[in-house]
mmCIF file of C-alpha atoms in Angstrom:
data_model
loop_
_atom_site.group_PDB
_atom_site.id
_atom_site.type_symbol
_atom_site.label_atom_id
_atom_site.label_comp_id
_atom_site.label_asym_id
_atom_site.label_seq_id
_atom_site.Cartn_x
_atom_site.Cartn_y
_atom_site.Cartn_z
ATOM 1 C CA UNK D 850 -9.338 8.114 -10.768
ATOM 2 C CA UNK D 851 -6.901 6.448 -8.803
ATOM 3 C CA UNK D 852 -4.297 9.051 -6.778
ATOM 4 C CA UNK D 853 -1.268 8.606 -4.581
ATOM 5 C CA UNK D 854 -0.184 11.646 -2.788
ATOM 6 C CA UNK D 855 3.059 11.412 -0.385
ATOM 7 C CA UNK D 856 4.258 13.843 2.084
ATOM 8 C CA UNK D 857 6.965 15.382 2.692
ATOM 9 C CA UNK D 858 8.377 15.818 -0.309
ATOM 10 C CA UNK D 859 11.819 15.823 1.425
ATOM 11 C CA UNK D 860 12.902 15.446 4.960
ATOM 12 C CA UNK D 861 16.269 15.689 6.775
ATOM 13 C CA UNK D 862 16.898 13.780 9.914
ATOM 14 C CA UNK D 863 19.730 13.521 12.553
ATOM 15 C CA UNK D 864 20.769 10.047 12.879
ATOM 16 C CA UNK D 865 18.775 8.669 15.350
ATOM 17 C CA UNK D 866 16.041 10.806 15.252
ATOM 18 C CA UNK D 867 12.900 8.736 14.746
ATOM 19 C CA UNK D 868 10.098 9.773 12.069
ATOM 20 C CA UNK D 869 7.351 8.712 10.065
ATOM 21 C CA UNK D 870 6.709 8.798 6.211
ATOM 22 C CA UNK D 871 3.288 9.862 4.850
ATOM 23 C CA UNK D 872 1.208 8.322 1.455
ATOM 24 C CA UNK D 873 -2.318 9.132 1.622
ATOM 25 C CA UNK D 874 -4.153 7.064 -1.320
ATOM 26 C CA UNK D 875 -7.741 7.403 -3.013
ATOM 27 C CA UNK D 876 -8.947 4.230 -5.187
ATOM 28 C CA UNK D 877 -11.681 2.240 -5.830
ATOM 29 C CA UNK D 878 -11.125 -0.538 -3.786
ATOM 30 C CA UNK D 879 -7.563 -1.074 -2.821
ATOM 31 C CA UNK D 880 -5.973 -4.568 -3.828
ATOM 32 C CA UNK D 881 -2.605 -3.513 -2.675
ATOM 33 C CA UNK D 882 -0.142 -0.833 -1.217
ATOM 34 C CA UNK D 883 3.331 -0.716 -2.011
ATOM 35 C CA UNK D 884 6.349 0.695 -0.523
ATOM 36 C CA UNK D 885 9.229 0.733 -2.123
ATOM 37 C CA UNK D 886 13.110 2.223 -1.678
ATOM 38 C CA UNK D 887 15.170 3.965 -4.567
ATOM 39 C CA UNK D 888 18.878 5.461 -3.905
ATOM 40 C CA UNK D 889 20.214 7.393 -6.633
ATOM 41 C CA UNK D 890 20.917 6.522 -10.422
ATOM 42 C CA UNK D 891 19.107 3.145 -9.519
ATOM 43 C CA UNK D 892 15.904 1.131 -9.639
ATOM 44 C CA UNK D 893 13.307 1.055 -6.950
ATOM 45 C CA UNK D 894 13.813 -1.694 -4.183
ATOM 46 C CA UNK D 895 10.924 -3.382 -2.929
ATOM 47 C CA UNK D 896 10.336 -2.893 0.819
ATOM 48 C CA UNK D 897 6.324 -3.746 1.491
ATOM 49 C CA UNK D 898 3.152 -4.673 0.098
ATOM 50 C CA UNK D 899 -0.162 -3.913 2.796
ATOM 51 C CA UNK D 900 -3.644 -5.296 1.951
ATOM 52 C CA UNK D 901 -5.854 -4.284 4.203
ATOM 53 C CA UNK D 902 -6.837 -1.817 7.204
ATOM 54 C CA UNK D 903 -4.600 -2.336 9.958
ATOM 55 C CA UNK D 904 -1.913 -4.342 8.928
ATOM 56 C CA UNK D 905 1.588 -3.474 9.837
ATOM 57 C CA UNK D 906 4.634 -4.748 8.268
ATOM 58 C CA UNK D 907 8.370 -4.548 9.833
ATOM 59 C CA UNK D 908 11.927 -4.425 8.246
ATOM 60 C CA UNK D 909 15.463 -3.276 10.285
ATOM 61 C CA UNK D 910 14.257 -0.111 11.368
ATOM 62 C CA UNK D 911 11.245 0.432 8.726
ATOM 63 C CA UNK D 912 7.681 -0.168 9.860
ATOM 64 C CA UNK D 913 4.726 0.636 7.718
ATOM 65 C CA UNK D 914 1.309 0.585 8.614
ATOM 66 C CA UNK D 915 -2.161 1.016 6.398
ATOM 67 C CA UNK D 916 -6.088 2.732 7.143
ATOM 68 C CA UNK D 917 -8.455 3.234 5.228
ATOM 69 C CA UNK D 918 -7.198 6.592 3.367
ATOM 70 C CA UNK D 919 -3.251 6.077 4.102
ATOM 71 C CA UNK D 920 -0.551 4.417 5.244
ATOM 72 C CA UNK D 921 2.820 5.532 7.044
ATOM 73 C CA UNK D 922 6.417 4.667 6.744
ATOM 74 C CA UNK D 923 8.086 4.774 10.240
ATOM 75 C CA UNK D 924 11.610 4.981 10.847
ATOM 76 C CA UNK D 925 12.711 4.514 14.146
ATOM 77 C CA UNK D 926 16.366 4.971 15.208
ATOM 78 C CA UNK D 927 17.616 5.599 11.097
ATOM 79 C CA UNK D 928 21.206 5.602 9.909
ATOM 80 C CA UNK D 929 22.668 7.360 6.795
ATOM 81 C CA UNK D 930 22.500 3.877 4.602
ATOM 82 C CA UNK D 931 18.454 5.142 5.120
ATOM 83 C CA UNK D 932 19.112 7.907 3.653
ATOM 84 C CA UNK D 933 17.294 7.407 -0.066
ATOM 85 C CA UNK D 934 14.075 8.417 -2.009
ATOM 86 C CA UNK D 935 10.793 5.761 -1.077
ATOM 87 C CA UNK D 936 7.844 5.291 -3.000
ATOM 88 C CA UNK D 937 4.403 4.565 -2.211
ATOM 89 C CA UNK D 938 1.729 2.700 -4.835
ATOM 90 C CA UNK D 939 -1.046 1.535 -4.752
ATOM 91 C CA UNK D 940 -3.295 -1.178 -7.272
ATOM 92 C CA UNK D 941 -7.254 -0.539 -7.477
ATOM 93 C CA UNK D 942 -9.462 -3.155 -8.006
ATOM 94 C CA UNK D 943 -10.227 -1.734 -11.456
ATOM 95 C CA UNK D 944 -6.824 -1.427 -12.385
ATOM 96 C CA UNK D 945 -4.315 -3.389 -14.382
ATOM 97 C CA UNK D 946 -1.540 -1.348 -13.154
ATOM 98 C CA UNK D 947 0.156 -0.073 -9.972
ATOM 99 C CA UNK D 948 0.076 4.009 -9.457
ATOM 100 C CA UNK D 949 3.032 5.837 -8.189
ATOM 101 C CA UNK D 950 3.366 8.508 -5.946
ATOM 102 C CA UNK D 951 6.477 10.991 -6.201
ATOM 103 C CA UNK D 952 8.367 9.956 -3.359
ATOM 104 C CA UNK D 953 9.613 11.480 -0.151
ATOM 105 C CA UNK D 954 13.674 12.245 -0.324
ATOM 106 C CA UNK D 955 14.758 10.901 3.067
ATOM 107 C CA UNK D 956 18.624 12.107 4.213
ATOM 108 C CA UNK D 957 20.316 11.092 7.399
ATOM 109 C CA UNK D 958 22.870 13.162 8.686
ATOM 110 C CA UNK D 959 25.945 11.195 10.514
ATOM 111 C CA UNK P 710 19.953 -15.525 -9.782
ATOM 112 C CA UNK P 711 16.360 -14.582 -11.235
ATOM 113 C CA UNK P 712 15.531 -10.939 -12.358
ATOM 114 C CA UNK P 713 15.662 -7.990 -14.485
ATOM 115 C CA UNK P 714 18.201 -6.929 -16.686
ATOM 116 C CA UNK P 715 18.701 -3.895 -18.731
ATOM 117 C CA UNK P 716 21.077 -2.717 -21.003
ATOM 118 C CA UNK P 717 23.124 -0.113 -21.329
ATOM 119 C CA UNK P 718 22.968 1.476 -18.653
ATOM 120 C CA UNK P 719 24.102 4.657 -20.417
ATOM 121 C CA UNK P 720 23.014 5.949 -23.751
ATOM 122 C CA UNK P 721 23.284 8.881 -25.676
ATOM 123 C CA UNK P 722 21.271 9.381 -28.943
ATOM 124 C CA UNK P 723 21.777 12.352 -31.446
ATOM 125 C CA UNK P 724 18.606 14.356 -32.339
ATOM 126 C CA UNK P 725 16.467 12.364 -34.769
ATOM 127 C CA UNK P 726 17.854 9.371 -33.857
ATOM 128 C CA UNK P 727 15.438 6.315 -32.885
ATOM 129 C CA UNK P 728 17.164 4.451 -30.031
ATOM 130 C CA UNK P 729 16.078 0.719 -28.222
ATOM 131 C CA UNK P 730 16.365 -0.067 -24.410
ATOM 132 C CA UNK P 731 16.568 -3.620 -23.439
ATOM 133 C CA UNK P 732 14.671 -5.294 -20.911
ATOM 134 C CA UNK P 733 14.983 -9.259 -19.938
ATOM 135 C CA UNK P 734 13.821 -10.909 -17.500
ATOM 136 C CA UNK P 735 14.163 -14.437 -16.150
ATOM 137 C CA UNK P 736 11.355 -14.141 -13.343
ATOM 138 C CA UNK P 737 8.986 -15.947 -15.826
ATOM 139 C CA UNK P 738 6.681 -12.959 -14.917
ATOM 140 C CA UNK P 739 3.754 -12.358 -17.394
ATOM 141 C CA UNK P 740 3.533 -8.783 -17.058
ATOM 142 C CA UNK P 741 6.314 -6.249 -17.719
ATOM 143 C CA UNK P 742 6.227 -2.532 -18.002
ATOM 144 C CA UNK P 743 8.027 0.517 -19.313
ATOM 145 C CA UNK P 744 8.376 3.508 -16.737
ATOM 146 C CA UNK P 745 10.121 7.148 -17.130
ATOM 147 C CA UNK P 746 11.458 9.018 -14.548
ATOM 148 C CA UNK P 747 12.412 12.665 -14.951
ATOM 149 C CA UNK P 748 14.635 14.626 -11.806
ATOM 150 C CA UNK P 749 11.726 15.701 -8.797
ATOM 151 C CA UNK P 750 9.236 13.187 -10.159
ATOM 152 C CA UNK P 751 7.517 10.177 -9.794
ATOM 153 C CA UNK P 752 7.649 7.147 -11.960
ATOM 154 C CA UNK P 753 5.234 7.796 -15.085
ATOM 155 C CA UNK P 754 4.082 4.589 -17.129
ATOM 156 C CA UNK P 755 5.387 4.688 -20.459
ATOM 157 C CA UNK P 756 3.862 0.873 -22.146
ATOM 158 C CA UNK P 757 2.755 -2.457 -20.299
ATOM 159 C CA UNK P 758 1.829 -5.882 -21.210
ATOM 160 C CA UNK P 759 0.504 -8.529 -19.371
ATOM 161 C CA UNK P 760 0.718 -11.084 -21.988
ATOM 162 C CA UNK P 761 2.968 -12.343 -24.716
ATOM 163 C CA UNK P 762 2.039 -10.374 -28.308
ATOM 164 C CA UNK P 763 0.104 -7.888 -26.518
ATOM 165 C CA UNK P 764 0.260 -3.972 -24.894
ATOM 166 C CA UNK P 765 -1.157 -1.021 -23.907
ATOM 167 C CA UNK P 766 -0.590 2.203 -23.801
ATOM 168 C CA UNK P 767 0.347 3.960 -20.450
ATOM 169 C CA UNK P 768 -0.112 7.316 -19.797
ATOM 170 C CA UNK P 769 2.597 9.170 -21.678
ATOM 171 C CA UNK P 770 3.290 6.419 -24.933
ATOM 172 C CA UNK P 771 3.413 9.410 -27.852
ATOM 173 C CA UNK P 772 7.091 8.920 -29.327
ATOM 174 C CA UNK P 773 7.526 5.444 -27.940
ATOM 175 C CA UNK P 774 6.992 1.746 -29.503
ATOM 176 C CA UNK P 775 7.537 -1.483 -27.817
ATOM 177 C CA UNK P 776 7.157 -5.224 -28.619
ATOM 178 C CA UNK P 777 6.381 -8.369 -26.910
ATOM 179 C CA UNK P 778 7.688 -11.295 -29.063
ATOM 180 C CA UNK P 779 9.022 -13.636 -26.003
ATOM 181 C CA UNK P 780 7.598 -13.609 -22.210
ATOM 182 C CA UNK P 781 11.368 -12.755 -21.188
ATOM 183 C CA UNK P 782 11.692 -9.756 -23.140
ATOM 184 C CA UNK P 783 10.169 -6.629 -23.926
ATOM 185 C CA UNK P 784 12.455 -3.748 -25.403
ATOM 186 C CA UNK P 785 11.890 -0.412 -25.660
ATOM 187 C CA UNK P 786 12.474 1.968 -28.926
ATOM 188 C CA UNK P 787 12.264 5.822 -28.148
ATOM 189 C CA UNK P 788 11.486 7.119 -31.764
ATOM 190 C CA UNK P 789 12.657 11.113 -32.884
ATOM 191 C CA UNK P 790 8.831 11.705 -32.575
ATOM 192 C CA UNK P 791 9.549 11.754 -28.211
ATOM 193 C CA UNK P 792 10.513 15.528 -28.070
ATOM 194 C CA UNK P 793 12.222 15.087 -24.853
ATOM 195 C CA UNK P 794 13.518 11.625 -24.593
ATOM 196 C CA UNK P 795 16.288 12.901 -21.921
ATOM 197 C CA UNK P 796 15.533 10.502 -18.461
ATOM 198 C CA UNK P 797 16.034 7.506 -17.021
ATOM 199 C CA UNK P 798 13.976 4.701 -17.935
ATOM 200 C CA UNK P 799 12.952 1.964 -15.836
ATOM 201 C CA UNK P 800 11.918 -1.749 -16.406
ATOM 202 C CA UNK P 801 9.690 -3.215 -14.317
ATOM 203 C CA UNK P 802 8.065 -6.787 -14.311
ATOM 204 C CA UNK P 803 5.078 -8.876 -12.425
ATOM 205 C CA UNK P 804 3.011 -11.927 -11.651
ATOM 206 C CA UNK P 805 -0.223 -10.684 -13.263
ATOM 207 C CA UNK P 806 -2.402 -10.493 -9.673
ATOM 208 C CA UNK P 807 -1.839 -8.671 -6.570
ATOM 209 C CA UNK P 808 1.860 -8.162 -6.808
ATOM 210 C CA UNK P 809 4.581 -5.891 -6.112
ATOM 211 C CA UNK P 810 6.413 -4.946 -9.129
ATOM 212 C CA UNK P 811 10.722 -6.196 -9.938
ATOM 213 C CA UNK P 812 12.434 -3.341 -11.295
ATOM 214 C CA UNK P 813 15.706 -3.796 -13.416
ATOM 215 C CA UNK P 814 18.449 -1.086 -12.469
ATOM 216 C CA UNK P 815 17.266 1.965 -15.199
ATOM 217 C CA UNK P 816 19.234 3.010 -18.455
ATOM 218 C CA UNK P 817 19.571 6.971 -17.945
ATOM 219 C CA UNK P 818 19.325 7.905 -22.001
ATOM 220 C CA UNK P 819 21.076 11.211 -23.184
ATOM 221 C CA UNK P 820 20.143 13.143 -26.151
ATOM 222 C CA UNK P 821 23.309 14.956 -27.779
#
């Protein structure tokens, strides 16, 4: 069965103080990982889809990379506008449908 | 501008009370899905469909019903059967393939 597990559940940053997002995945053959951003009372934002070992992907300050097993958000330098919940998901090859993770609660404090 | 739209965005529904969230979309996307999203938790899949006149049950569908008549829409009823219908609901639509999914901007439904 496909899983998504993301880690921390929360995590409070100083502005400016760089960090890293975890989503460690199992699936049968991975078509796709997702990253995606969701502030409050709205729907998800899409930030980053990674197929394959050792691709990167870069946005502002957002950088996410993918292995085998996971992949990381990094945040390097973030503001408070970062501050938000973001998603990770993944597609399996024998899967019509993308699975969700719970999310990591990111705050930046000014 | 393409996308998703749903509608309301607020709704409150009195106990026993079947209720329909609206979804369009103007992607042309063939696949479109129904997620729920309770406080502290992921996004659980509610229905999808990846073709016109045709779904399938995600993994919490008991007290729900949806129909795909037209590729553009694909509305949502939340019958009295749901015994905790309280949450906000997302829409969410695709190209059928290897693709990230659009989300529309949630109804948050209220049962009074």
């Amino acid at each position: 069965e496909d899983q998504v597990t993301q880690s921390p559940e929360a995590l409070r940053l100083q502005e400016g103080e760089s960090s890293s997002l975890n989503c460690s995945y199992t699936v049968s053959g991975l078509r796709g990982l997702f990253w995606y951003r969701q502030d409050p009372g709205k729907g998800p934002e899409f930030l980053f889809t990674l197929y394959s070992a050792g691709e990167e992907k870069e946005k502002e300050r957002l950088k996410a990379t993918l292995t085998k097993k996971e992949s990381f958000l990094h945040i390097t330098a973030p503001k408070p506008e970062d501050s938000a919940t973001y998603l990770c998901a993944v597609l399996g090859s024998s899967a019509s449908k993308i699975i969700f993770g719970s999310g990591t609660r990111l705050s930046i404090r000014p | 501008d393409g996308g998703i739209t749903q509608s309301p965005k607020y709704l409150f529904r009195k106990e026993g009370q079947n209720v329909t969230l609206s979804c369009e979309q103007n992607l042309n996307h063939d696949a479109m899905y129904w997620y729920r999203q309770d406080p502290g938790q992921g996004l659980r899949l509610i229905y999808y469909s990846q073709i016109v006149n045709d779904f399938q049950k995600g993994d919490i569908a008991e007290g729900y019903s949806v129909s795909r008549e037209k590729k553009e829409s694909f509305p949502l009823t939340v019958t009295s059967a749901q015994k905790n219908p309280t949450a906000f609901y997302l829409c969410a639509s695709s190209i059928t393939g290897d693709y990230g999914y659009t989300f529309g901007s949630g109804t948050r439904l209220t049962v009074v």
